[in-house]
CSV table of C-alpha atoms in Angstrom, one decimal:
chain,number,residue,atom,x,y,z
A,1,MET,CA,1.6,-50.4,93.0
A,2,ARG,CA,3.6,-48.8,95.8
A,3,PRO,CA,2.2,-46.0,97.5
A,4,THR,CA,4.3,-43.7,95.5
A,5,ARG,CA,6.3,-41.2,97.5
A,6,SER,CA,6.2,-38.3,96.1
A,7,SER,CA,-12.3,-34.8,88.8
A,8,SER,CA,-16.9,-31.1,87.8
A,9,SER,CA,-20.5,-31.7,87.9
A,10,PRO,CA,-21.9,-33.6,84.9
A,11,SER,CA,-24.7,-32.2,82.8
A,12,GLU,CA,-26.9,-33.1,79.9
A,13,GLU,CA,-23.7,-34.1,77.9
A,14,GLN,CA,-23.8,-37.4,79.8
A,15,ALA,CA,-26.8,-38.4,77.7
A,16,ASP,CA,-24.3,-38.9,74.9
A,17,GLU,CA,-21.9,-40.5,77.3
A,18,PRO,CA,-19.8,-42.7,75.0
A,19,SER,CA,-18.3,-39.5,73.6
A,20,ARG,CA,-16.7,-38.9,77.0
A,21,ARG,CA,-14.1,-41.6,76.6
A,22,ALA,CA,-10.6,-41.7,75.1
A,23,GLN,CA,-9.7,-38.3,76.3
A,24,GLY,CA,-6.3,-39.2,77.8
A,25,LYS,CA,-7.6,-39.6,81.4
A,26,SER,CA,-5.8,-42.9,82.1
A,27,TYR,CA,-2.6,-41.7,80.6
A,28,THR,CA,-2.7,-38.5,82.6
A,29,ALA,CA,-3.5,-40.3,85.8
A,30,SER,CA,-0.7,-42.8,85.2
A,31,LYS,CA,1.8,-39.9,85.1
A,32,LEU,CA,0.5,-38.1,88.2
A,33,PRO,CA,2.3,-40.2,90.8
A,34,ASP,CA,5.8,-39.5,89.4
A,35,LEU,CA,5.0,-35.9,88.6
A,36,LEU,CA,3.7,-35.2,92.1
A,37,ALA,CA,6.6,-37.1,93.6
A,38,ALA,CA,9.1,-34.9,91.7
A,39,ALA,CA,7.2,-31.7,92.6
A,40,SER,CA,7.0,-32.4,96.4
A,41,PRO,CA,7.8,-31.4,99.0
A,42,THR,CA,7.3,-27.7,98.4
A,43,PRO,CA,9.7,-25.2,99.8
A,44,SER,CA,7.1,-24.2,102.4
A,45,SER,CA,6.4,-27.8,103.5
A,46,THR,CA,7.1,-28.8,107.0
A,47,SER,CA,7.9,-32.3,106.0
A,48,SER,CA,10.7,-33.6,103.8
A,49,ALA,CA,8.7,-36.6,102.6
A,50,PRO,CA,7.2,-36.5,99.1
A,51,ILE,CA,3.5,-37.0,98.6
A,52,ARG,CA,2.5,-40.6,98.7
A,53,ILE,CA,0.0,-41.6,96.1
A,54,ALA,CA,-2.2,-44.6,95.2
A,55,ALA,CA,-3.9,-44.8,91.8
A,56,LEU,CA,-7.1,-46.7,90.9
A,57,SER,CA,-8.9,-46.8,87.5
A,58,LEU,CA,-12.6,-47.4,87.0
A,59,ASP,CA,-11.5,-49.5,84.0
A,60,ASP,CA,-10.0,-52.0,86.4
A,61,LEU,CA,-13.3,-52.3,88.3
A,62,TYR,CA,-15.3,-54.0,85.6
A,63,LEU,CA,-17.0,-57.2,86.5
A,64,PRO,CA,-15.1,-60.4,85.5
A,65,HIS,CA,-15.9,-61.7,82.0
A,66,ASP,CA,-18.5,-64.1,83.3
A,67,GLY,CA,-20.2,-61.3,85.2
A,68,LEU,CA,-20.2,-59.1,82.1
A,69,ALA,CA,-21.8,-62.0,80.2
A,70,ALA,CA,-24.5,-62.3,82.9
A,71,VAL,CA,-25.3,-58.6,82.6
A,72,ALA,CA,-25.6,-58.9,78.8
A,73,ALA,CA,-27.8,-62.0,79.2
A,74,THR,CA,-30.4,-60.0,81.1
A,75,ASP,CA,-31.5,-58.3,77.9
A,76,PRO,CA,-29.7,-59.6,74.7
A,77,SER,CA,-31.5,-56.9,72.7
A,78,ASN,CA,-29.8,-54.1,74.6
A,79,ALA,CA,-26.5,-53.4,73.0
A,80,LEU,CA,-25.5,-51.0,75.8
A,81,LEU,CA,-25.3,-54.1,78.1
A,82,SER,CA,-23.2,-56.1,75.7
A,83,GLY,CA,-19.7,-55.9,77.0
A,84,ARG,CA,-18.0,-53.6,79.3
A,85,GLY,CA,-18.4,-49.8,79.6
A,86,GLN,CA,-21.8,-48.6,80.6
A,87,ALA,CA,-23.2,-48.2,84.1
A,88,GLY,CA,-24.1,-51.6,85.4
A,89,THR,CA,-20.9,-53.4,84.2
A,90,HIS,CA,-18.7,-52.5,87.2
A,91,ASP,CA,-18.2,-54.3,90.5
A,92,LEU,CA,-19.6,-51.6,92.8
A,93,PRO,CA,-19.2,-53.5,96.1
A,94,LEU,CA,-15.5,-54.0,95.3
A,95,ALA,CA,-15.0,-50.4,94.3
A,96,LEU,CA,-16.5,-49.1,97.5
A,97,GLU,CA,-14.5,-51.6,99.6
A,98,LEU,CA,-11.2,-50.4,97.9
A,99,LEU,CA,-11.9,-46.7,98.2
A,100,SER,CA,-12.9,-47.1,101.8
A,101,ALA,CA,-9.7,-49.1,102.6
A,102,LEU,CA,-7.5,-46.4,100.9
A,103,LYS,CA,-9.3,-43.4,102.4
A,104,ARG,CA,-9.9,-44.6,105.9
A,105,PRO,CA,-7.2,-47.2,106.7
A,106,ALA,CA,-6.5,-48.2,110.3
A,107,PRO,CA,-3.0,-47.6,111.6
A,108,GLY,CA,-0.8,-50.5,110.5
A,109,ALA,CA,-3.5,-51.7,108.1
A,110,GLN,CA,-2.9,-54.7,105.9
A,111,PRO,CA,-1.9,-54.2,102.3
A,112,VAL,CA,-4.7,-53.4,99.8
A,113,LYS,CA,-4.7,-55.3,96.5
A,114,LEU,CA,-6.1,-53.4,93.5
A,115,PRO,CA,-7.7,-55.4,90.6
A,116,VAL,CA,-6.3,-55.4,87.1
A,117,PHE,CA,-8.6,-55.8,84.1
A,118,ASP,CA,-6.9,-56.9,80.9
A,119,LYS,CA,-9.0,-55.6,77.9
A,120,SER,CA,-7.1,-57.8,75.4
A,121,LEU,CA,-8.5,-61.1,76.8
A,122,HIS,CA,-11.4,-63.0,75.2
A,123,CYS,CA,-10.7,-61.3,71.8
A,124,GLY,CA,-11.0,-57.8,73.2
A,125,GLU,CA,-14.0,-58.4,75.5
A,126,GLY,CA,-11.6,-58.4,78.5
A,127,ASP,CA,-11.4,-60.1,81.9
A,128,ARG,CA,-10.2,-59.5,85.4
A,129,LEU,CA,-6.8,-61.0,86.1
A,130,PRO,CA,-6.3,-63.5,88.9
A,131,ARG,CA,-5.9,-61.9,92.4
A,132,GLU,CA,-2.2,-62.9,92.5
A,133,GLN,CA,-1.6,-60.5,89.6
A,134,TRP,CA,-3.3,-57.6,91.3
A,135,VAL,CA,-1.3,-54.5,92.3
A,136,GLU,CA,-0.5,-54.1,95.9
A,137,VAL,CA,-0.5,-51.0,98.0
A,138,GLU,CA,1.8,-52.1,100.9
A,139,ARG,CA,1.0,-49.4,103.4
A,140,PRO,CA,-2.4,-47.9,102.8
A,141,ASP,CA,-2.1,-45.9,106.1
A,142,GLU,CA,0.8,-44.0,104.5
A,143,VAL,CA,-1.1,-42.9,101.4
A,144,ASP,CA,-1.6,-39.1,101.2
A,145,LEU,CA,-3.7,-39.0,98.0
A,146,VAL,CA,-5.8,-41.4,96.0
A,147,VAL,CA,-6.2,-40.8,92.2
A,148,PHE,CA,-9.4,-42.4,91.0
A,149,GLU,CA,-9.9,-42.0,87.3
A,150,GLY,CA,-12.7,-43.1,85.0
A,151,TRP,CA,-14.6,-42.0,81.9
A,152,MET,CA,-17.9,-41.8,83.7
A,153,ASN,CA,-16.8,-40.8,87.2
A,154,GLY,CA,-19.3,-38.5,88.8
A,155,PHE,CA,-22.1,-39.3,86.3
A,156,ARG,CA,-25.6,-39.4,87.8
A,157,PRO,CA,-29.0,-40.0,86.3
A,158,LEU,CA,-30.5,-37.1,84.4
A,159,ASP,CA,-32.8,-35.1,86.7
A,160,PRO,CA,-35.7,-35.1,86.2
A,161,SER,CA,-35.9,-38.5,84.7
A,162,SER,CA,-38.1,-37.2,82.0
A,163,LEU,CA,-35.2,-35.3,80.6
A,164,LEU,CA,-33.9,-38.4,78.9
A,165,SER,CA,-37.2,-38.7,76.9
A,166,GLU,CA,-37.0,-34.9,76.2
A,167,LEU,CA,-33.5,-35.2,74.7
A,168,TYR,CA,-34.3,-38.3,72.8
A,169,THR,CA,-37.4,-36.7,71.2
A,170,LEU,CA,-35.4,-33.6,70.4
A,171,GLY,CA,-32.7,-35.7,68.7
A,172,ARG,CA,-35.2,-37.4,66.5
A,173,SER,CA,-37.1,-34.2,65.6
A,174,ASP,CA,-34.3,-31.7,65.3
A,175,SER,CA,-30.8,-33.1,65.2
A,176,SER,CA,-29.1,-29.7,64.9
A,177,ALA,CA,-30.9,-28.5,68.1
A,178,ALA,CA,-30.0,-31.6,69.9
A,179,LYS,CA,-26.4,-31.3,68.8
A,180,GLU,CA,-26.2,-27.8,70.3
A,181,ARG,CA,-27.9,-28.7,73.5
A,182,LEU,CA,-25.7,-31.8,74.1
A,183,GLY,CA,-22.5,-29.9,73.3
A,184,ILE,CA,-21.4,-32.2,70.6
A,185,ASP,CA,-20.0,-31.6,67.1
A,186,TYR,CA,-21.5,-34.5,65.2
A,187,GLU,CA,-24.9,-35.6,64.0
A,188,PRO,CA,-27.0,-37.5,64.7
A,189,PRO,CA,-26.5,-37.8,68.5
A,190,PHE,CA,-25.1,-41.2,69.5
A,191,LEU,CA,-28.1,-41.8,71.8
A,192,LEU,CA,-30.4,-42.2,68.7
A,193,GLU,CA,-28.5,-45.5,67.9
A,194,HIS,CA,-30.3,-47.1,70.8
A,195,ASP,CA,-33.9,-47.5,71.9
A,196,GLU,CA,-35.0,-45.0,74.5
A,197,ALA,CA,-36.0,-47.9,76.9
A,198,HIS,CA,-32.4,-49.3,76.6
A,199,LEU,CA,-31.0,-45.9,77.5
A,200,ALA,CA,-33.3,-45.8,80.5
A,201,VAL,CA,-31.8,-49.0,81.8
A,202,VAL,CA,-28.4,-47.3,81.9
A,203,GLN,CA,-29.9,-44.2,83.6
A,204,GLU,CA,-31.4,-46.4,86.3
A,205,SER,CA,-28.1,-48.1,86.8
A,206,LEU,CA,-26.3,-44.8,87.3
A,207,GLY,CA,-28.3,-44.2,90.5
A,208,ARG,CA,-26.5,-47.1,92.1
A,209,TYR,CA,-23.1,-45.3,91.6
A,210,ALA,CA,-24.0,-42.4,93.9
A,211,PRO,CA,-22.3,-43.9,97.1
A,212,LEU,CA,-19.1,-44.4,95.0
A,213,TRP,CA,-19.1,-40.8,93.8
A,214,ASP,CA,-19.7,-39.7,97.4
A,215,GLU,CA,-16.3,-41.1,98.3
A,216,VAL,CA,-14.6,-38.6,95.9
A,217,ASP,CA,-13.6,-35.3,97.4
A,218,VAL,CA,-12.6,-33.5,94.2
A,219,PHE,CA,-13.6,-34.1,90.6
A,220,VAL,CA,-11.5,-32.9,87.7
A,221,GLN,CA,-12.8,-33.2,84.1
A,222,ILE,CA,-10.7,-33.4,81.0
A,223,LYS,CA,-12.7,-32.1,78.1
A,224,PRO,CA,-11.4,-32.1,74.5
A,225,GLN,CA,-11.7,-28.9,72.4
A,226,ARG,CA,-13.9,-30.8,69.9
A,227,MET,CA,-16.0,-33.9,70.9
A,228,GLY,CA,-15.4,-35.5,67.6
A,229,PHE,CA,-11.7,-36.0,68.6
A,230,VAL,CA,-12.8,-38.7,71.0
A,231,TRP,CA,-14.2,-41.0,68.3
A,232,GLU,CA,-11.0,-40.5,66.2
A,233,TRP,CA,-8.8,-41.3,69.2
A,234,ARG,CA,-10.7,-44.4,70.1
A,235,LEU,CA,-10.3,-45.7,66.5
A,236,GLU,CA,-6.5,-45.1,66.8
A,237,VAL,CA,-6.1,-47.1,70.0
A,238,ARG,CA,-8.6,-49.9,69.4
A,239,PRO,CA,-6.1,-52.1,67.3
A,240,LEU,CA,-3.8,-52.1,70.4
A,241,PHE,CA,-6.4,-54.1,72.4
A,242,LEU,CA,-6.9,-56.6,69.6
A,243,SER,CA,-3.2,-57.2,68.8
A,244,PRO,CA,-2.4,-61.0,68.8
A,245,SER,CA,0.7,-60.2,70.9
A,246,ARG,CA,-1.7,-59.3,73.8
A,247,GLU,CA,-4.0,-62.3,73.5
C-alpha cells in the first residue's frame, strides 16, 4: 500500500458479537483512500496536496495458522477459540507496533510493512502470508490519516463482569426479553450456543485489547437496519473463501 495521496462506544450488543460482522466495513474502508483522495484538497485548504492515507484491517492481524491452532488447543471444547475471529486470536504486539509506527513515525522513518492474512488458505481456516508479500507503506512520516477497520474494534469486556451472567440467564429464561435488550431481531440469542464459561474466556481476552483501542482517535460504527441481515450476508460471501481457485 502507498500512502495514498489524497469508528462509537460498544454496549451490551457486544455480548452477541458475531452478529457485528459482515456489515460492509472492509469494503467501505477499502474505498476510503480513493474517495478522500478525490475529495481533497478542499477549496479552503492551504495545501495543494491531497490527503495521504494508510489502511489497516483487524482481519490481517490474526495470528498465523499455527498460532491459531495453539489458541484452539488451550481448550478444544471451546468452539469460540476454534479458528479465527474472537478476542484472543489476534497478534496484539504486532498490531500495537504497527499503529504506533504509523501514528508516531520519526522524520524519514523506514517503510512500514503491513501483514496480509489470506482467509482462503488451509481450507478456509486462513494463514498469514510471508513477509515478502506484505503491503508496504513507503513513507509513514507522510501519512495524514490511518484507517483501521475491524468487526470488533472498540469492544471491551462487559462492565460489570457479572453482566455476562445476567444476560446469559435472561436469554435462557426469557428469549424475547433478551432479544430486545441485546438489540437483535432473531431468537434465541447466539450467545446461548456456547457455555457461559466459554464466553467468559472471550470477555477476559477483550481486556487485553484496551491498549490497542486507546491508539484510536475516532470510532465510526456501521450498523445494519436489521441485525439478521448480517447472517444472510455472511452466508452469501462464505463460498468465496472456499473457492478452489483461491486455495
